[in-house]
Every structure is written in C-alpha cells, then in structure tokens.
Amino acid sequence: MKKSHPVRRAVLAGAATVSGIVLLLSLKPASDPGAASAAGGAAPPAAAEAPQGGRGAGTGTVTGDAADTQYGPVQVRLTVSGGKVTAAEAVQAPKGGQSDQVTADAVPKLNQAAVTAGTADIDAVSGATYTSAGYKQSLQSALDKAAAAGSADETGAGGAGGAAEAEAGGAGQDTQVLTGDVTQTQYGPVQVRVTVSGGKITNAETLQSPKGGRSDQVTADAVPKLNQAAVTAGTADIDAVSGATYTSAGYKQSLQSALDKAGG
C-alpha cells in the first residue's frame, strides 16, 4: 500500500490537470476576440450608410442688393442651378443721357462675364468703370445670398432652403437654358435666352438687340421691360413696349423660338 501511494497521487494530479484544460476550452469561445468582432460586424455597414452630404443643390433666382454709383443704382439678379450661375441680368442700371448708351453696351458684357466666371471676379468694361464696379458689388451680394441658401438647403430638412427650393420648382425639376434664334429687324438683330425650370420661365435676357444712335436709348428702355414680361407671362404672348415696336416684335419671335426648343 505504501509503495502504490505515490502512483495514486500522480493519477489524481493528472486527472485534475485534464479537468482544468477541459474547463478552459469550454470558456474560450465566450472570451475570443474574434467572436466579439463578428458580433459587431454590422456596425461598419451602418456607418457606410451615413449621409455623405446634403441633398443636391436646387435651382432658384436670387437678387443682389442694389449698389449706388455716381450715375445711378446697379442691381443684379442671378439664376443658379446645381451651384452654378446659369444666367445673369441687371434689373437696375444707370439711365438717362450718355448713361443709356453706356448701359446698353456694358450690361450684356457684364452679364456674360458673370455667367462665364461664376464669381464676382470679372473685368470692368472699358468706358463703364462706375457701372462695372456697381455691378460687381451687387453680383457679389447675390452670390453670397445664393451660397447661404445652398448651405441652409443642405443642413436643414424641410427648412427655409427646402421652401426656397419648392418655390423654384423643386429639386427634381430639370433646368434648361435655351437660346432663341436671331430675329432680324429693321434696326438690327434681336436674340433672347431664357432659363426654364419646372416648366416655368425663371429668367429671360437679351443677347442681341438694336444698337447705335436712337436705338441705344430704345433698347435700354424696352429690353428690361420685355425680359420682365417674358418671365411674368411665361409665354411669348406679351405686349409690345411703346416706342419699340420693331424691337418688341423681334424679341417675341426669338422668345417663341427659345420656348419651342424647351417644348422639344
């Protein structure tokens, strides 16, 4: 009995060791880092689904503050679509005397420069220093308002940005900038470009109009009225401006041409 006692001890110790190993193996899956990682595997896809930015930029028309110049106020209105300037027009510009001719020559160039640059960093038109400076000031004001509206639209769901977007025809509506055919009149060519959003005219501008002599004053007076009438009516069925019969007729013909392209 005394000789076998050490053997029995060894057997008991071995059994205890085996039991301990079995116990450890049974506990391992619960503390395995790989198991914990698998349990949290759904987290990365949820993060990937987080918004990467706001909704797409809407389309709308924004008017800059009027800038006073030595010869009169200048005020710019922009049509912005997808964060880009698609059209620009001067709703106010110096008038009377020499200013009529300067305005008729400078404003179309400034409008085109604003669309091309997409910023207020545009060159002044030679011979129209004050008008150009006022235009750039009002243009910057309009761009600032457009940027602020865009930020509000991205960060606010159903906020002021959404309301402005709805007024402009909604984010889902396509925007088209369409240029009508050139119409020849007794005093020179007339050509109209319109911006159409949500099936409505949101902006109209005259790319070509009679120039020289008396035509400069007639154009400076009639064209802004015709542009406004086109936006208000939404069709080419607008009244002729008194004293500008030929220009009005050419404008309506080119406007109809642009609208026909929109229909197509």
GROMACS .gro file of C-alpha atoms in nm:
model
  264
    1MET     CA    1   0.000   0.000   0.000
    2LYS     CA    2   0.281   0.239   0.090
    3LYS     CA    3   0.455   0.173  -0.246
    4SER     CA    4   0.146   0.249  -0.452
    5HIS     CA    5   0.063   0.573  -0.272
    6PRO     CA    6   0.283   0.795  -0.495
    7VAL     CA    7   0.123   0.644  -0.806
    8ARG     CA    8  -0.223   0.724  -0.683
    9ARG     CA    9  -0.111   1.079  -0.624
   10ALA     CA   10   0.016   1.109  -0.980
   11VAL     CA   11  -0.312   0.977  -1.118
   12LEU     CA   12  -0.514   1.225  -0.915
   13ALA     CA   13  -0.289   1.515  -1.021
   14GLY     CA   14  -0.322   1.416  -1.387
   15ALA     CA   15  -0.699   1.400  -1.361
   16ALA     CA   16  -0.708   1.747  -1.208
   17THR     CA   17  -0.494   1.883  -1.490
   18VAL     CA   18  -0.718   1.732  -1.758
   19SER     CA   19  -1.026   1.878  -1.588
   20GLY     CA   20  -0.866   2.220  -1.582
   21ILE     CA   21  -0.785   2.205  -1.955
   22VAL     CA   22  -1.140   2.100  -2.040
   23LEU     CA   23  -1.276   2.386  -1.834
   24LEU     CA   24  -1.054   2.640  -2.010
   25LEU     CA   25  -1.153   2.511  -2.353
   26SER     CA   26  -1.520   2.540  -2.267
   27LEU     CA   27  -1.474   2.904  -2.161
   28LYS     CA   28  -1.261   3.016  -2.462
   29PRO     CA   29  -1.537   3.096  -2.720
   30ALA     CA   30  -1.703   3.348  -2.489
   31SER     CA   31  -1.380   3.548  -2.449
   32ASP     CA   32  -1.244   3.504  -2.803
   33PRO     CA   33  -1.172   3.848  -2.962
   34GLY     CA   34  -1.267   3.704  -3.300
   35ALA     CA   35  -1.614   3.621  -3.171
   36ALA     CA   36  -1.656   3.972  -3.032
   37SER     CA   37  -1.553   4.118  -3.369
   38ALA     CA   38  -1.804   3.902  -3.553
   39ALA     CA   39  -2.081   4.011  -3.315
   40GLY     CA   40  -2.009   4.374  -3.401
   41GLY     CA   41  -1.979   4.310  -3.775
   42ALA     CA   42  -2.299   4.502  -3.852
   43ALA     CA   43  -2.152   4.836  -3.735
   44PRO     CA   44  -1.932   4.918  -4.040
   45PRO     CA   45  -2.219   4.895  -4.293
   46ALA     CA   46  -2.430   5.127  -4.075
   47ALA     CA   47  -2.150   5.383  -4.081
   48ALA     CA   48  -2.118   5.346  -4.457
   49GLU     CA   49  -2.484   5.431  -4.495
   50ALA     CA   50  -2.439   5.768  -4.320
   51PRO     CA   51  -2.510   6.066  -4.549
   52GLN     CA   52  -2.206   6.192  -4.735
   53GLY     CA   53  -2.350   6.541  -4.772
   54GLY     CA   54  -2.682   6.715  -4.813
   55ARG     CA   55  -2.932   6.689  -5.094
   56GLY     CA   56  -2.845   6.809  -5.441
   57ALA     CA   57  -2.830   7.183  -5.486
   58GLY     CA   58  -3.161   7.328  -5.602
   59THR     CA   59  -3.241   7.583  -5.866
   60GLY     CA   60  -3.354   7.935  -5.797
   61THR     CA   61  -3.327   8.304  -5.872
   62VAL     CA   62  -3.155   8.538  -5.629
   63THR     CA   63  -3.131   8.918  -5.645
   64GLY     CA   64  -2.831   9.106  -5.508
   65ASP     CA   65  -2.852   9.430  -5.313
   66ALA     CA   66  -2.867   9.749  -5.519
   67ALA     CA   67  -2.529   9.921  -5.541
   68ASP     CA   68  -2.536  10.301  -5.570
   69THR     CA   69  -2.296  10.453  -5.822
   70GLN     CA   70  -2.220  10.806  -5.934
   71TYR     CA   71  -2.460  10.763  -6.226
   72GLY     CA   72  -2.735  10.560  -6.061
   73PRO     CA   73  -2.807  10.225  -5.891
   74VAL     CA   74  -2.699   9.888  -6.027
   75GLN     CA   75  -2.870   9.567  -5.920
   76VAL     CA   76  -2.801   9.215  -6.041
   77ARG     CA   77  -3.024   8.908  -6.044
   78LEU     CA   78  -2.883   8.558  -6.092
   79THR     CA   79  -3.028   8.222  -6.182
   80VAL     CA   80  -2.832   7.947  -6.006
   81SER     CA   81  -2.865   7.575  -6.083
   82GLY     CA   82  -2.658   7.298  -5.929
   83GLY     CA   83  -2.435   7.553  -5.760
   84LYS     CA   84  -2.352   7.726  -6.090
   85VAL     CA   85  -2.460   8.061  -6.232
   86THR     CA   86  -2.667   7.986  -6.542
   87ALA     CA   87  -2.794   8.337  -6.615
   88ALA     CA   88  -2.734   8.694  -6.501
   89GLU     CA   89  -2.921   9.018  -6.566
   90ALA     CA   90  -2.911   9.375  -6.443
   91VAL     CA   91  -3.256   9.465  -6.312
   92GLN     CA   92  -3.130   9.818  -6.243
   93ALA     CA   93  -2.865  10.015  -6.431
   94PRO     CA   94  -2.781  10.385  -6.487
   95LYS     CA   95  -3.021  10.562  -6.724
   96GLY     CA   96  -3.052  10.897  -6.895
   97GLY     CA   97  -2.825  11.084  -7.133
   98GLN     CA   98  -2.492  10.917  -7.203
   99SER     CA   99  -2.570  10.650  -6.942
  100ASP     CA  100  -2.822  10.487  -7.179
  101GLN     CA  101  -2.554  10.411  -7.434
  102VAL     CA  102  -2.301  10.301  -7.172
  103THR     CA  103  -2.557  10.069  -7.011
  104ALA     CA  104  -2.666   9.919  -7.343
  105ASP     CA  105  -2.304   9.841  -7.428
  106ALA     CA  106  -2.170   9.734  -7.087
  107VAL     CA  107  -2.450   9.535  -6.922
  108PRO     CA  108  -2.467   9.246  -7.175
  109LYS     CA  109  -2.089   9.206  -7.146
  110LEU     CA  110  -2.104   9.207  -6.765
  111ASN     CA  111  -2.390   8.955  -6.768
  112GLN     CA  112  -2.193   8.719  -6.991
  113ALA     CA  113  -1.880   8.761  -6.781
  114ALA     CA  114  -2.072   8.675  -6.463
  115VAL     CA  115  -2.204   8.350  -6.615
  116THR     CA  116  -1.863   8.256  -6.756
  117ALA     CA  117  -1.668   8.330  -6.437
  118GLY     CA  118  -1.928   8.214  -6.187
  119THR     CA  119  -1.782   8.468  -5.944
  120ALA     CA  120  -1.769   8.846  -5.899
  121ASP     CA  121  -1.406   8.848  -6.009
  122ILE     CA  122  -1.477   8.986  -6.354
  123ASP     CA  123  -1.312   9.261  -6.556
  124ALA     CA  124  -1.463   9.608  -6.578
  125VAL     CA  125  -1.597   9.709  -6.917
  126SER     CA  126  -1.394   9.985  -7.078
  127GLY     CA  127  -1.577  10.316  -7.058
  128ALA     CA  128  -1.815  10.189  -6.789
  129THR     CA  129  -1.600  10.196  -6.478
  130TYR     CA  130  -1.869  10.303  -6.232
  131THR     CA  131  -2.135  10.074  -6.376
  132SER     CA  132  -1.891   9.782  -6.369
  133ALA     CA  133  -1.796   9.849  -6.007
  134GLY     CA  134  -2.161   9.866  -5.901
  135TYR     CA  135  -2.241   9.552  -6.100
  136LYS     CA  136  -1.962   9.356  -5.931
  137GLN     CA  137  -2.075   9.474  -5.587
  138SER     CA  138  -2.436   9.368  -5.645
  139LEU     CA  139  -2.319   9.045  -5.810
  140GLN     CA  140  -2.114   8.954  -5.503
  141SER     CA  141  -2.418   9.023  -5.285
  142ALA     CA  142  -2.629   8.786  -5.498
  143LEU     CA  143  -2.360   8.517  -5.486
  144ASP     CA  144  -2.341   8.547  -5.107
  145LYS     CA  145  -2.717   8.500  -5.081
  146ALA     CA  146  -2.708   8.201  -5.315
  147ALA     CA  147  -2.430   8.042  -5.109
  148ALA     CA  148  -2.622   8.099  -4.786
  149ALA     CA  149  -2.937   7.948  -4.936
  150GLY     CA  150  -2.738   7.647  -5.055
  151SER     CA  151  -2.595   7.585  -4.708
  152ALA     CA  152  -2.937   7.608  -4.550
  153ASP     CA  153  -3.076   7.363  -4.804
  154GLU     CA  154  -2.803   7.108  -4.728
  155THR     CA  155  -2.828   7.128  -4.350
  156GLY     CA  156  -3.200   7.180  -4.298
  157ALA     CA  157  -3.454   6.914  -4.389
  158GLY     CA  158  -3.774   7.098  -4.469
  159GLY     CA  159  -3.628   7.431  -4.352
  160ALA     CA  160  -3.601   7.761  -4.532
  161GLY     CA  161  -3.377   7.610  -4.801
  162GLY     CA  162  -3.639   7.347  -4.879
  163ALA     CA  163  -3.908   7.612  -4.906
  164ALA     CA  164  -3.699   7.817  -5.147
  165GLU     CA  165  -3.634   7.506  -5.349
  166ALA     CA  166  -4.003   7.430  -5.369
  167GLU     CA  167  -4.076   7.782  -5.494
  168ALA     CA  168  -3.817   7.738  -5.764
  169GLY     CA  169  -3.982   7.424  -5.894
  170GLY     CA  170  -3.828   7.161  -5.666
  171ALA     CA  171  -3.500   6.975  -5.675
  172GLY     CA  172  -3.645   6.710  -5.900
  173GLN     CA  173  -3.727   6.953  -6.180
  174ASP     CA  174  -3.487   6.989  -6.472
  175THR     CA  175  -3.345   7.328  -6.559
  176GLN     CA  176  -3.276   7.432  -6.916
  177VAL     CA  177  -3.106   7.740  -7.056
  178LEU     CA  178  -3.233   7.788  -7.410
  179THR     CA  179  -3.127   8.042  -7.670
  180GLY     CA  180  -3.376   8.150  -7.934
  181ASP     CA  181  -3.295   8.208  -8.298
  182VAL     CA  182  -3.170   8.551  -8.405
  183THR     CA  183  -3.452   8.767  -8.542
  184GLN     CA  184  -3.360   9.037  -8.790
  185THR     CA  185  -3.549   9.365  -8.753
  186GLN     CA  186  -3.539   9.695  -8.937
  187TYR     CA  187  -3.298   9.832  -8.676
  188GLY     CA  188  -3.084   9.526  -8.607
  189PRO     CA  189  -3.091   9.168  -8.475
  190VAL     CA  190  -3.270   9.056  -8.159
  191GLN     CA  191  -3.191   8.734  -7.976
  192VAL     CA  192  -3.335   8.607  -7.649
  193ARG     CA  193  -3.214   8.346  -7.398
  194VAL     CA  194  -3.441   8.202  -7.131
  195THR     CA  195  -3.393   7.981  -6.827
  196VAL     CA  196  -3.674   7.731  -6.779
  197SER     CA  197  -3.715   7.540  -6.453
  198GLY     CA  198  -4.007   7.321  -6.355
  199GLY     CA  199  -4.183   7.414  -6.676
  200LYS     CA  200  -4.168   7.787  -6.597
  201ILE     CA  201  -3.955   8.073  -6.726
  202THR     CA  202  -3.739   8.183  -6.434
  203ASN     CA  203  -3.518   8.424  -6.625
  204ALA     CA  204  -3.503   8.599  -6.962
  205GLU     CA  205  -3.225   8.804  -7.111
  206THR     CA  206  -3.149   8.967  -7.442
  207LEU     CA  207  -2.823   8.859  -7.604
  208GLN     CA  208  -2.861   9.082  -7.909
  209SER     CA  209  -3.064   9.399  -7.963
  210PRO     CA  210  -3.054   9.705  -8.193
  211LYS     CA  211  -2.765   9.942  -8.126
  212GLY     CA  212  -2.643  10.279  -8.243
  213GLY     CA  213  -2.799  10.622  -8.235
  214ARG     CA  214  -3.158  10.632  -8.116
  215SER     CA  215  -3.164  10.252  -8.089
  216ASP     CA  216  -2.939  10.262  -7.780
  217GLN     CA  217  -3.196  10.453  -7.580
  218VAL     CA  218  -3.487  10.244  -7.711
  219THR     CA  219  -3.305   9.921  -7.625
  220ALA     CA  220  -3.209  10.042  -7.277
  221ASP     CA  221  -3.572  10.127  -7.206
  222ALA     CA  222  -3.750   9.837  -7.378
  223VAL     CA  223  -3.535   9.531  -7.313
  224PRO     CA  224  -3.570   9.519  -6.931
  225LYS     CA  225  -3.948   9.552  -6.971
  226LEU     CA  226  -3.961   9.274  -7.230
  227ASN     CA  227  -3.746   9.046  -7.012
  228GLN     CA  228  -3.973   9.100  -6.715
  229ALA     CA  229  -4.285   9.048  -6.926
  230ALA     CA  230  -4.149   8.715  -7.055
  231VAL     CA  231  -4.090   8.587  -6.701
  232THR     CA  232  -4.429   8.709  -6.580
  233ALA     CA  233  -4.628   8.571  -6.875
  234GLY     CA  234  -4.431   8.251  -6.918
  235THR     CA  235  -4.509   8.267  -7.291
  236ALA     CA  236  -4.427   8.480  -7.595
  237ASP     CA  237  -4.773   8.637  -7.577
  238ILE     CA  238  -4.652   8.966  -7.431
  239ASP     CA  239  -4.733   9.327  -7.513
  240ALA     CA  240  -4.502   9.537  -7.727
  241VAL     CA  241  -4.325   9.820  -7.549
  242SER     CA  242  -4.445  10.161  -7.661
  243GLY     CA  243  -4.192  10.326  -7.893
  244ALA     CA  244  -4.010   9.996  -7.953
  245THR     CA  245  -4.240   9.819  -8.199
  246TYR     CA  246  -3.973   9.653  -8.411
  247THR     CA  247  -3.757   9.550  -8.115
  248SER     CA  248  -4.062   9.408  -7.939
  249ALA     CA  249  -4.167   9.208  -8.246
  250GLY     CA  250  -3.816   9.067  -8.287
  251TYR     CA  251  -3.799   8.987  -7.917
  252LYS     CA  252  -4.128   8.795  -7.922
  253GLN     CA  253  -4.022   8.597  -8.228
  254SER     CA  254  -3.687   8.495  -8.076
  255LEU     CA  255  -3.857   8.422  -7.742
  256GLN     CA  256  -4.105   8.189  -7.914
  257SER     CA  257  -3.816   8.013  -8.082
  258ALA     CA  258  -3.649   7.952  -7.744
  259LEU     CA  259  -3.973   7.824  -7.591
  260ASP     CA  260  -4.026   7.589  -7.886
  261LYS     CA  261  -3.686   7.436  -7.808
  262ALA     CA  262  -3.791   7.390  -7.449
  263GLY     CA  263  -4.105   7.212  -7.563
  264GLY     CA  264  -3.899   6.979  -7.777
   0.00000   0.00000   0.00000
